[in-house]
Coordinates of N, CA and C in Angstrom, one line a residue:
X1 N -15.5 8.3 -6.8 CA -14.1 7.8 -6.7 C -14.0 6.9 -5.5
X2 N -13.2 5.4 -5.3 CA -13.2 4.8 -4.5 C -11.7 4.6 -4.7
X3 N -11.3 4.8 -3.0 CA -9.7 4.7 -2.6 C -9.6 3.5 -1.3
X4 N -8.3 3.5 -1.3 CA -8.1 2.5 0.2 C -6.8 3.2 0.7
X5 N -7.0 3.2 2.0 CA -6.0 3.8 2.7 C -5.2 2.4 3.8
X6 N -3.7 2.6 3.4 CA -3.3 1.5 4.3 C -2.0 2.3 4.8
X7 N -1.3 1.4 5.5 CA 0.2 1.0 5.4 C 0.8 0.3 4.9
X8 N 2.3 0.9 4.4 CA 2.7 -0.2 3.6 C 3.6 -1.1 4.1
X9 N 3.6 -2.5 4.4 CA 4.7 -3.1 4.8 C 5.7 -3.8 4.8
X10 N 6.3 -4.0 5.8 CA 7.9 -3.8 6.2 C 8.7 -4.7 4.7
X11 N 9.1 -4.6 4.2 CA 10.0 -4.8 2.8 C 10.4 -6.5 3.5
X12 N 10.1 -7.4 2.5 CA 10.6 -8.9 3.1 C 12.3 -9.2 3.3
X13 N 12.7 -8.5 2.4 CA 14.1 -8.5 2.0 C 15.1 -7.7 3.1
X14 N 14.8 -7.1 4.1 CA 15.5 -6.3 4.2 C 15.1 -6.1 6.0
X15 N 15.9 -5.8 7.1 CA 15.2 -5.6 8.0 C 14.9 -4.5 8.7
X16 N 15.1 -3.4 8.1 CA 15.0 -1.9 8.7 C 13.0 -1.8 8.6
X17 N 12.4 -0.8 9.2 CA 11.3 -0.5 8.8 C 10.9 0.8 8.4
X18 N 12.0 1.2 7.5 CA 11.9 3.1 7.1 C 10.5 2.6 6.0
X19 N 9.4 3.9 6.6 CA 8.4 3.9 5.3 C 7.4 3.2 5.4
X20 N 7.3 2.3 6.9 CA 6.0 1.8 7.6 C 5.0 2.2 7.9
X21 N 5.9 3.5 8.8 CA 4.5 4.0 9.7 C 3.5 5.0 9.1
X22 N 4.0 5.3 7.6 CA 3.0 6.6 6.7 C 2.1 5.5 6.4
X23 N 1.1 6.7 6.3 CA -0.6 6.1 5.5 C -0.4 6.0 3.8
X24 N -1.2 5.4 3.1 CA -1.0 5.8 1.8 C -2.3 5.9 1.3
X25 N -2.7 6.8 0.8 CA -4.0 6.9 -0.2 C -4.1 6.3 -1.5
X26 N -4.4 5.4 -2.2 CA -4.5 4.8 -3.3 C -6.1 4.8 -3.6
X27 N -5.9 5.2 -5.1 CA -7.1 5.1 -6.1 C -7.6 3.6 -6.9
X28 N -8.9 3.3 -6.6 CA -9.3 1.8 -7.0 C -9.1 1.9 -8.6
X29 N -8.7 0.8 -9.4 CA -8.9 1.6 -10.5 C -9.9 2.0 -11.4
X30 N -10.4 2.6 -12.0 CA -11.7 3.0 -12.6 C -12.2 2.2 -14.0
X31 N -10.9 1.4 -14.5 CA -11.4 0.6 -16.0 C -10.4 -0.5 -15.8
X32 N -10.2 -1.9 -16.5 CA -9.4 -2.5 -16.8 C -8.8 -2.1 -17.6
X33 N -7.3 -3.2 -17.3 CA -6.2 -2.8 -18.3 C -6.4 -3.3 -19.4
X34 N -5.8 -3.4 -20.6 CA -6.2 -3.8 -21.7 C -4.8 -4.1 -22.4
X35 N -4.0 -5.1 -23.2 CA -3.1 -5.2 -24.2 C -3.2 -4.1 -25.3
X36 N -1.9 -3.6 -25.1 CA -1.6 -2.8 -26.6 C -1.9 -3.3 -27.7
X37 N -2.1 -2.9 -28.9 CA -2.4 -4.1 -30.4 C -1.0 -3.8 -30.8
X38 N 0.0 -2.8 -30.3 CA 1.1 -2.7 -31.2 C 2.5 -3.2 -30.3
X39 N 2.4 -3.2 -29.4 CA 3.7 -3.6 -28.2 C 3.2 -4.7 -27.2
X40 N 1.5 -4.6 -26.9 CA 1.4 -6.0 -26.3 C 1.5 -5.6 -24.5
X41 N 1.7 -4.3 -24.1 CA 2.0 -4.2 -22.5 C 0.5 -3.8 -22.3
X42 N 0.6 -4.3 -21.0 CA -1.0 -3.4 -20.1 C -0.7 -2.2 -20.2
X43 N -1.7 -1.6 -20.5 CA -2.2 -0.5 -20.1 C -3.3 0.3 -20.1
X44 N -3.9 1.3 -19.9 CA -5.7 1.8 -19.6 C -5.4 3.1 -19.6
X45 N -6.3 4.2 -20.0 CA -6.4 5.1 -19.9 C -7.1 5.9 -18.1
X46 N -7.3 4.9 -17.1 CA -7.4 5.7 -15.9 C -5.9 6.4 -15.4
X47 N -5.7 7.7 -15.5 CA -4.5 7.9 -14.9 C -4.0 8.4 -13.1
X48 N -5.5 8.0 -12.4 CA -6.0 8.0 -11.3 C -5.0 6.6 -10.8
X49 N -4.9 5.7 -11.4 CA -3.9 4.7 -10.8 C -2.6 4.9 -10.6
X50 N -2.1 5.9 -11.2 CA -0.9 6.1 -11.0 C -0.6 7.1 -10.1
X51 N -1.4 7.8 -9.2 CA -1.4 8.7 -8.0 C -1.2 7.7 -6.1
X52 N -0.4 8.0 -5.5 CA -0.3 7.1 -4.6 C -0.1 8.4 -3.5
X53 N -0.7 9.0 -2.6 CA -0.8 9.9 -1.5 C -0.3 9.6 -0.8
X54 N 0.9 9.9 0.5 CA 1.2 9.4 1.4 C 0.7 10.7 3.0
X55 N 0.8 10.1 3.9 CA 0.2 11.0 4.7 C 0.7 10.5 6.1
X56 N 0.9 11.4 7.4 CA 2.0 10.9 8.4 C 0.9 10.3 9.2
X57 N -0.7 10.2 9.4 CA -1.2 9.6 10.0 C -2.1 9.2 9.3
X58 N -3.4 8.3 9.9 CA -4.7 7.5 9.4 C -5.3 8.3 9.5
X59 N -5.7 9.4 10.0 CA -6.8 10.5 10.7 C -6.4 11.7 9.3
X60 N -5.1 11.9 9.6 CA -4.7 12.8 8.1 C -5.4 12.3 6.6
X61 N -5.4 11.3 6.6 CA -6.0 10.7 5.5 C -7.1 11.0 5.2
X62 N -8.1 10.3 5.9 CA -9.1 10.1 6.4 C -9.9 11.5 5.8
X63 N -9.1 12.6 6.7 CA -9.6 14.0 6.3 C -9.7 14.5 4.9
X64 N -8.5 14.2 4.5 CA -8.1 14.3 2.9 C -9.2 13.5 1.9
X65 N -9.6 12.8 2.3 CA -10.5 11.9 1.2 C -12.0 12.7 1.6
X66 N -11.9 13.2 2.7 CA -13.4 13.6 3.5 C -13.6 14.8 2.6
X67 N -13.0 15.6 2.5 CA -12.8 17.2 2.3 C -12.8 16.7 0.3
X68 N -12.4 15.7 -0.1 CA -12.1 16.1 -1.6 C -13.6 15.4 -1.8
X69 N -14.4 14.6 -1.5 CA -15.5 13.6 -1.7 C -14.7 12.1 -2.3
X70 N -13.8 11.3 -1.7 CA -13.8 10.3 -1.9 C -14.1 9.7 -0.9
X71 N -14.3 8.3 -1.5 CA -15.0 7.1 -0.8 C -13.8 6.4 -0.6
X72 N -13.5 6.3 0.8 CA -11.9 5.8 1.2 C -12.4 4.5 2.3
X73 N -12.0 3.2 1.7 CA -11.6 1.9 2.9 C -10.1 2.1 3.5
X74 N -10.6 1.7 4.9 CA -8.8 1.6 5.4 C -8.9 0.3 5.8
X75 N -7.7 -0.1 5.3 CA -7.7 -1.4 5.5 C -6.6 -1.5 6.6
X76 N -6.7 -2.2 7.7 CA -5.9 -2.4 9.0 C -4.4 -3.2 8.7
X77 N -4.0 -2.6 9.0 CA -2.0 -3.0 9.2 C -2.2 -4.5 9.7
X78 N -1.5 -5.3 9.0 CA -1.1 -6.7 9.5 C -0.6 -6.6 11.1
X79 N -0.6 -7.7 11.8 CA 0.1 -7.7 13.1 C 0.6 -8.3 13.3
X80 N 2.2 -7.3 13.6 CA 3.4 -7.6 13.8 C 3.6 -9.2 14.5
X81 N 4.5 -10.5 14.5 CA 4.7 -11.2 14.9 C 5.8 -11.8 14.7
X82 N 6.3 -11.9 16.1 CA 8.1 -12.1 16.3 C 8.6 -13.4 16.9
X83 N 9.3 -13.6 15.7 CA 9.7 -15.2 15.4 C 11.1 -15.6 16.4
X84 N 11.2 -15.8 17.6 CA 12.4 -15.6 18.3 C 12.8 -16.5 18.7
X85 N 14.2 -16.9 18.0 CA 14.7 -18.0 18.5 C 16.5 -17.7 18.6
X86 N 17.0 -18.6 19.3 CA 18.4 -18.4 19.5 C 19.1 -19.2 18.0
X87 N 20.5 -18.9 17.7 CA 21.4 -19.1 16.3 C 21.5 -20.5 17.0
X88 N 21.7 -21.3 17.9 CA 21.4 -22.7 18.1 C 20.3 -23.3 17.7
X89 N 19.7 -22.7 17.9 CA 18.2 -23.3 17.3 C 18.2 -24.3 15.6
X90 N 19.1 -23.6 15.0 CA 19.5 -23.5 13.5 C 19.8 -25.3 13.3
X91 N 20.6 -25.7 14.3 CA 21.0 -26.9 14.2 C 20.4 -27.8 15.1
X92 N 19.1 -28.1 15.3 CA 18.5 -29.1 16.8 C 18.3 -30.1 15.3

């Protein structure tokens, strides 16, 4: 089984950051999707994609995949970068 552990980030729409700082464990998926022959939607029989773990640190994680035998990438948190300008600015 191959997983990736990240963070998930800050929502574009909105400026709060509730739901940042948890890890998430996600499962790679194990088959392609395929069209229905009768409705036409994706879908696959891995039901391993539809499992998403959350966990209050990277190290918590980490453990959790160690202890079950998954093969877990973490992939590193984007970095933060703050765009600052004054409501003048709007009009130069």
């Amino acid at each position: 089984m191959k997983a990736r552990i990240f963070q998930k980030p800050k929502n574009a729409m909105q400026s709060g950051r509730a739901g940042t700082q948890r890890w998430i464990l996600e499962f790679a998926p194990a088959e392609p999707r395929k069209p229905d022959p009768l409705m036409g939607w994706a879908g696959s029989g891995d039901t391993r994609r539809q499992i998403r773990l959350g966990f209050a640190t990277r190290e918590a994680a980490l453990a959790y995949a160690e202890r079950n035998g998954i093969e877990a990438e973490v992939v590193p948190a984007p970095t933060r970068t703050l765009k600052i300008q004054a409501y003048a600015d709007n009009f130069r």
